[in-house]
């Protein structure tokens, strides 16, 4: 319980610091970190993210890589934007093209792809 209390206190200090100092300065762009989990029975061959207010897909995050079934990978979105809501597009090795719109990546921190 002591460890939980110290973590809670540290989080409270961080929030207070952000509220007191963050209101006067403009929001700074930060990288978004996302853990992509593939719990499906197929391999993910392409993975795209794009801000929800943009009509085109950004480049394939995997480039030449893939994410086999049962694996996960940490994805960094460093597009210089300050928003959290993104659209996600996944293409699998069996040709499926799946889109998930309006995902709050700041809130979730993890995106799980399932069958």
JSON list of C-alpha atoms in Angstrom, two decimals:
[
{"chain": "A", "resi": 1, "resn": "UNK", "atom": "CA", "xyz": [0.00, 0.00, 0.00]},
{"chain": "A", "resi": 2, "resn": "UNK", "atom": "CA", "xyz": [2.87, 2.34, 0.70]},
{"chain": "A", "resi": 3, "resn": "UNK", "atom": "CA", "xyz": [4.11, 1.96, -2.89]},
{"chain": "A", "resi": 4, "resn": "UNK", "atom": "CA", "xyz": [0.63, 2.75, -4.24]},
{"chain": "A", "resi": 5, "resn": "UNK", "atom": "CA", "xyz": [0.39, 5.87, -2.06]},
{"chain": "A", "resi": 6, "resn": "UNK", "atom": "CA", "xyz": [3.77, 7.18, -3.22]},
{"chain": "A", "resi": 7, "resn": "UNK", "atom": "CA", "xyz": [2.80, 6.60, -6.86]},
{"chain": "A", "resi": 8, "resn": "UNK", "atom": "CA", "xyz": [-0.48, 8.41, -6.27]},
{"chain": "A", "resi": 9, "resn": "UNK", "atom": "CA", "xyz": [1.30, 11.33, -4.62]},
{"chain": "A", "resi": 10, "resn": "UNK", "atom": "CA", "xyz": [3.82, 11.53, -7.49]},
{"chain": "A", "resi": 11, "resn": "UNK", "atom": "CA", "xyz": [1.00, 11.49, -10.04]},
{"chain": "A", "resi": 12, "resn": "UNK", "atom": "CA", "xyz": [-0.78, 14.28, -8.14]},
{"chain": "A", "resi": 13, "resn": "UNK", "atom": "CA", "xyz": [2.38, 16.38, -8.16]},
{"chain": "A", "resi": 14, "resn": "UNK", "atom": "CA", "xyz": [2.79, 15.81, -11.88]},
{"chain": "A", "resi": 15, "resn": "UNK", "atom": "CA", "xyz": [-0.82, 16.83, -12.57]},
{"chain": "A", "resi": 16, "resn": "UNK", "atom": "CA", "xyz": [-0.48, 19.96, -10.42]},
{"chain": "A", "resi": 17, "resn": "UNK", "atom": "CA", "xyz": [2.73, 20.88, -12.23]},
{"chain": "A", "resi": 18, "resn": "UNK", "atom": "CA", "xyz": [1.09, 20.43, -15.60]},
{"chain": "A", "resi": 19, "resn": "UNK", "atom": "CA", "xyz": [-1.94, 22.49, -14.61]},
{"chain": "A", "resi": 20, "resn": "UNK", "atom": "CA", "xyz": [0.07, 25.34, -13.17]},
{"chain": "A", "resi": 21, "resn": "UNK", "atom": "CA", "xyz": [2.67, 25.54, -15.93]},
{"chain": "A", "resi": 22, "resn": "UNK", "atom": "CA", "xyz": [0.79, 24.15, -18.89]},
{"chain": "A", "resi": 23, "resn": "UNK", "atom": "CA", "xyz": [-1.96, 26.73, -19.18]},
{"chain": "A", "resi": 24, "resn": "UNK", "atom": "CA", "xyz": [0.26, 29.63, -20.20]},
{"chain": "A", "resi": 25, "resn": "UNK", "atom": "CA", "xyz": [2.32, 27.79, -22.82]},
{"chain": "A", "resi": 26, "resn": "UNK", "atom": "CA", "xyz": [1.05, 26.30, -26.09]},
{"chain": "A", "resi": 27, "resn": "UNK", "atom": "CA", "xyz": [0.83, 22.52, -26.26]},
{"chain": "A", "resi": 28, "resn": "UNK", "atom": "CA", "xyz": [4.03, 20.90, -27.44]},
{"chain": "A", "resi": 29, "resn": "UNK", "atom": "CA", "xyz": [4.05, 18.04, -29.91]},
{"chain": "A", "resi": 30, "resn": "UNK", "atom": "CA", "xyz": [4.96, 14.74, -28.30]},
{"chain": "A", "resi": 31, "resn": "UNK", "atom": "CA", "xyz": [5.50, 11.27, -29.65]},
{"chain": "A", "resi": 32, "resn": "UNK", "atom": "CA", "xyz": [2.65, 8.84, -29.03]},
{"chain": "A", "resi": 33, "resn": "UNK", "atom": "CA", "xyz": [3.70, 5.40, -27.85]},
{"chain": "A", "resi": 34, "resn": "UNK", "atom": "CA", "xyz": [1.37, 2.54, -28.65]},
{"chain": "A", "resi": 35, "resn": "UNK", "atom": "CA", "xyz": [1.69, -1.19, -27.99]},
{"chain": "A", "resi": 36, "resn": "UNK", "atom": "CA", "xyz": [0.17, -3.06, -30.93]},
{"chain": "A", "resi": 37, "resn": "UNK", "atom": "CA", "xyz": [-0.89, -6.59, -29.97]},
{"chain": "A", "resi": 38, "resn": "UNK", "atom": "CA", "xyz": [-1.79, -9.19, -32.57]},
{"chain": "A", "resi": 39, "resn": "UNK", "atom": "CA", "xyz": [-3.96, -11.82, -30.90]},
{"chain": "A", "resi": 40, "resn": "UNK", "atom": "CA", "xyz": [-5.59, -12.81, -34.21]},
{"chain": "A", "resi": 41, "resn": "UNK", "atom": "CA", "xyz": [-4.85, -15.94, -36.21]},
{"chain": "A", "resi": 42, "resn": "UNK", "atom": "CA", "xyz": [-3.27, -13.98, -39.10]},
{"chain": "A", "resi": 43, "resn": "UNK", "atom": "CA", "xyz": [-0.12, -11.92, -39.67]},
{"chain": "A", "resi": 44, "resn": "UNK", "atom": "CA", "xyz": [-0.42, -8.14, -39.90]},
{"chain": "A", "resi": 45, "resn": "UNK", "atom": "CA", "xyz": [1.51, -7.10, -43.00]},
{"chain": "A", "resi": 46, "resn": "UNK", "atom": "CA", "xyz": [0.71, -3.38, -43.02]},
{"chain": "A", "resi": 47, "resn": "UNK", "atom": "CA", "xyz": [-0.21, -0.95, -40.23]},
{"chain": "A", "resi": 48, "resn": "UNK", "atom": "CA", "xyz": [-1.28, 2.64, -40.84]},
{"chain": "A", "resi": 49, "resn": "UNK", "atom": "CA", "xyz": [-2.29, 5.44, -38.52]},
{"chain": "A", "resi": 50, "resn": "UNK", "atom": "CA", "xyz": [-3.64, 8.81, -39.47]},
{"chain": "A", "resi": 51, "resn": "UNK", "atom": "CA", "xyz": [-5.07, 11.65, -37.40]},
{"chain": "A", "resi": 52, "resn": "UNK", "atom": "CA", "xyz": [-8.86, 11.37, -37.42]},
{"chain": "A", "resi": 53, "resn": "UNK", "atom": "CA", "xyz": [-9.21, 14.77, -39.09]},
{"chain": "A", "resi": 54, "resn": "UNK", "atom": "CA", "xyz": [-6.93, 13.85, -42.03]},
{"chain": "A", "resi": 55, "resn": "UNK", "atom": "CA", "xyz": [-8.48, 12.21, -45.10]},
{"chain": "A", "resi": 56, "resn": "UNK", "atom": "CA", "xyz": [-5.39, 10.29, -46.27]},
{"chain": "A", "resi": 57, "resn": "UNK", "atom": "CA", "xyz": [-3.42, 7.48, -44.65]},
{"chain": "A", "resi": 58, "resn": "UNK", "atom": "CA", "xyz": [0.10, 8.14, -43.44]},
{"chain": "A", "resi": 59, "resn": "UNK", "atom": "CA", "xyz": [2.85, 5.73, -44.52]},
{"chain": "A", "resi": 60, "resn": "UNK", "atom": "CA", "xyz": [2.92, 2.06, -43.50]},
{"chain": "A", "resi": 61, "resn": "UNK", "atom": "CA", "xyz": [4.46, 1.98, -40.00]},
{"chain": "A", "resi": 62, "resn": "UNK", "atom": "CA", "xyz": [5.94, -1.49, -40.63]},
{"chain": "A", "resi": 63, "resn": "UNK", "atom": "CA", "xyz": [7.61, -0.53, -43.93]},
{"chain": "A", "resi": 64, "resn": "UNK", "atom": "CA", "xyz": [8.97, -3.98, -44.86]},
{"chain": "A", "resi": 65, "resn": "UNK", "atom": "CA", "xyz": [8.21, -5.71, -41.55]},
{"chain": "A", "resi": 66, "resn": "UNK", "atom": "CA", "xyz": [5.24, -7.76, -40.34]},
{"chain": "A", "resi": 67, "resn": "UNK", "atom": "CA", "xyz": [3.62, -8.63, -37.00]},
{"chain": "A", "resi": 68, "resn": "UNK", "atom": "CA", "xyz": [2.92, -12.37, -36.74]},
{"chain": "A", "resi": 69, "resn": "UNK", "atom": "CA", "xyz": [0.02, -13.79, -34.76]},
{"chain": "A", "resi": 70, "resn": "UNK", "atom": "CA", "xyz": [0.67, -13.90, -31.00]},
{"chain": "A", "resi": 71, "resn": "UNK", "atom": "CA", "xyz": [3.21, -11.06, -31.02]},
{"chain": "A", "resi": 72, "resn": "UNK", "atom": "CA", "xyz": [3.24, -7.42, -30.04]},
{"chain": "A", "resi": 73, "resn": "UNK", "atom": "CA", "xyz": [5.37, -4.42, -30.93]},
{"chain": "A", "resi": 74, "resn": "UNK", "atom": "CA", "xyz": [5.78, -0.90, -29.59]},
{"chain": "A", "resi": 75, "resn": "UNK", "atom": "CA", "xyz": [4.88, 1.69, -32.22]},
{"chain": "A", "resi": 76, "resn": "UNK", "atom": "CA", "xyz": [5.98, 5.31, -31.97]},
{"chain": "A", "resi": 77, "resn": "UNK", "atom": "CA", "xyz": [3.90, 7.89, -33.80]},
{"chain": "A", "resi": 78, "resn": "UNK", "atom": "CA", "xyz": [6.10, 10.93, -34.17]},
{"chain": "A", "resi": 79, "resn": "UNK", "atom": "CA", "xyz": [4.16, 13.06, -36.61]},
{"chain": "A", "resi": 80, "resn": "UNK", "atom": "CA", "xyz": [4.60, 16.34, -34.73]},
{"chain": "A", "resi": 81, "resn": "UNK", "atom": "CA", "xyz": [0.91, 16.64, -33.90]},
{"chain": "A", "resi": 82, "resn": "UNK", "atom": "CA", "xyz": [-0.58, 17.24, -30.47]},
{"chain": "A", "resi": 83, "resn": "UNK", "atom": "CA", "xyz": [-3.75, 15.20, -30.88]},
{"chain": "A", "resi": 84, "resn": "UNK", "atom": "CA", "xyz": [-4.72, 11.79, -29.55]},
{"chain": "A", "resi": 85, "resn": "UNK", "atom": "CA", "xyz": [-7.54, 10.58, -31.82]},
{"chain": "A", "resi": 86, "resn": "UNK", "atom": "CA", "xyz": [-6.34, 8.55, -34.79]},
{"chain": "A", "resi": 87, "resn": "UNK", "atom": "CA", "xyz": [-7.78, 6.24, -37.40]},
{"chain": "A", "resi": 88, "resn": "UNK", "atom": "CA", "xyz": [-6.12, 2.83, -37.72]},
{"chain": "A", "resi": 89, "resn": "UNK", "atom": "CA", "xyz": [-5.84, 0.64, -40.81]},
{"chain": "A", "resi": 90, "resn": "UNK", "atom": "CA", "xyz": [-4.55, -2.94, -40.76]},
{"chain": "A", "resi": 91, "resn": "UNK", "atom": "CA", "xyz": [-3.89, -5.18, -43.74]},
{"chain": "A", "resi": 92, "resn": "UNK", "atom": "CA", "xyz": [-3.37, -8.88, -43.09]},
{"chain": "A", "resi": 93, "resn": "UNK", "atom": "CA", "xyz": [-1.56, -11.62, -44.98]},
{"chain": "A", "resi": 94, "resn": "UNK", "atom": "CA", "xyz": [-4.89, -13.09, -46.11]},
{"chain": "A", "resi": 95, "resn": "UNK", "atom": "CA", "xyz": [-5.84, -9.80, -47.81]},
{"chain": "A", "resi": 96, "resn": "UNK", "atom": "CA", "xyz": [-8.25, -8.35, -45.25]},
{"chain": "A", "resi": 97, "resn": "UNK", "atom": "CA", "xyz": [-8.26, -4.54, -45.00]},
{"chain": "A", "resi": 98, "resn": "UNK", "atom": "CA", "xyz": [-9.64, -3.43, -41.62]},
{"chain": "A", "resi": 99, "resn": "UNK", "atom": "CA", "xyz": [-10.22, 0.18, -40.56]},
{"chain": "A", "resi": 100, "resn": "UNK", "atom": "CA", "xyz": [-10.98, 1.40, -37.05]},
{"chain": "A", "resi": 101, "resn": "UNK", "atom": "CA", "xyz": [-11.92, 5.08, -36.82]},
{"chain": "A", "resi": 102, "resn": "UNK", "atom": "CA", "xyz": [-11.61, 7.53, -33.94]},
{"chain": "A", "resi": 103, "resn": "UNK", "atom": "CA", "xyz": [-9.34, 5.62, -31.56]},
{"chain": "A", "resi": 104, "resn": "UNK", "atom": "CA", "xyz": [-8.02, 7.68, -28.64]},
{"chain": "A", "resi": 105, "resn": "UNK", "atom": "CA", "xyz": [-4.42, 6.49, -28.51]},
{"chain": "A", "resi": 106, "resn": "UNK", "atom": "CA", "xyz": [-3.54, 8.65, -25.50]},
{"chain": "A", "resi": 107, "resn": "UNK", "atom": "CA", "xyz": [-6.25, 6.99, -23.44]},
{"chain": "A", "resi": 108, "resn": "UNK", "atom": "CA", "xyz": [-5.67, 3.39, -24.50]},
{"chain": "A", "resi": 109, "resn": "UNK", "atom": "CA", "xyz": [-1.90, 3.04, -24.88]},
{"chain": "A", "resi": 110, "resn": "UNK", "atom": "CA", "xyz": [-2.55, -0.41, -26.35]},
{"chain": "A", "resi": 111, "resn": "UNK", "atom": "CA", "xyz": [-4.34, -1.52, -29.50]},
{"chain": "A", "resi": 112, "resn": "UNK", "atom": "CA", "xyz": [-5.26, -5.22, -29.75]},
{"chain": "A", "resi": 113, "resn": "UNK", "atom": "CA", "xyz": [-6.08, -6.75, -33.12]},
{"chain": "A", "resi": 114, "resn": "UNK", "atom": "CA", "xyz": [-8.27, -9.87, -32.81]},
{"chain": "A", "resi": 115, "resn": "UNK", "atom": "CA", "xyz": [-10.23, -12.16, -35.13]}
]
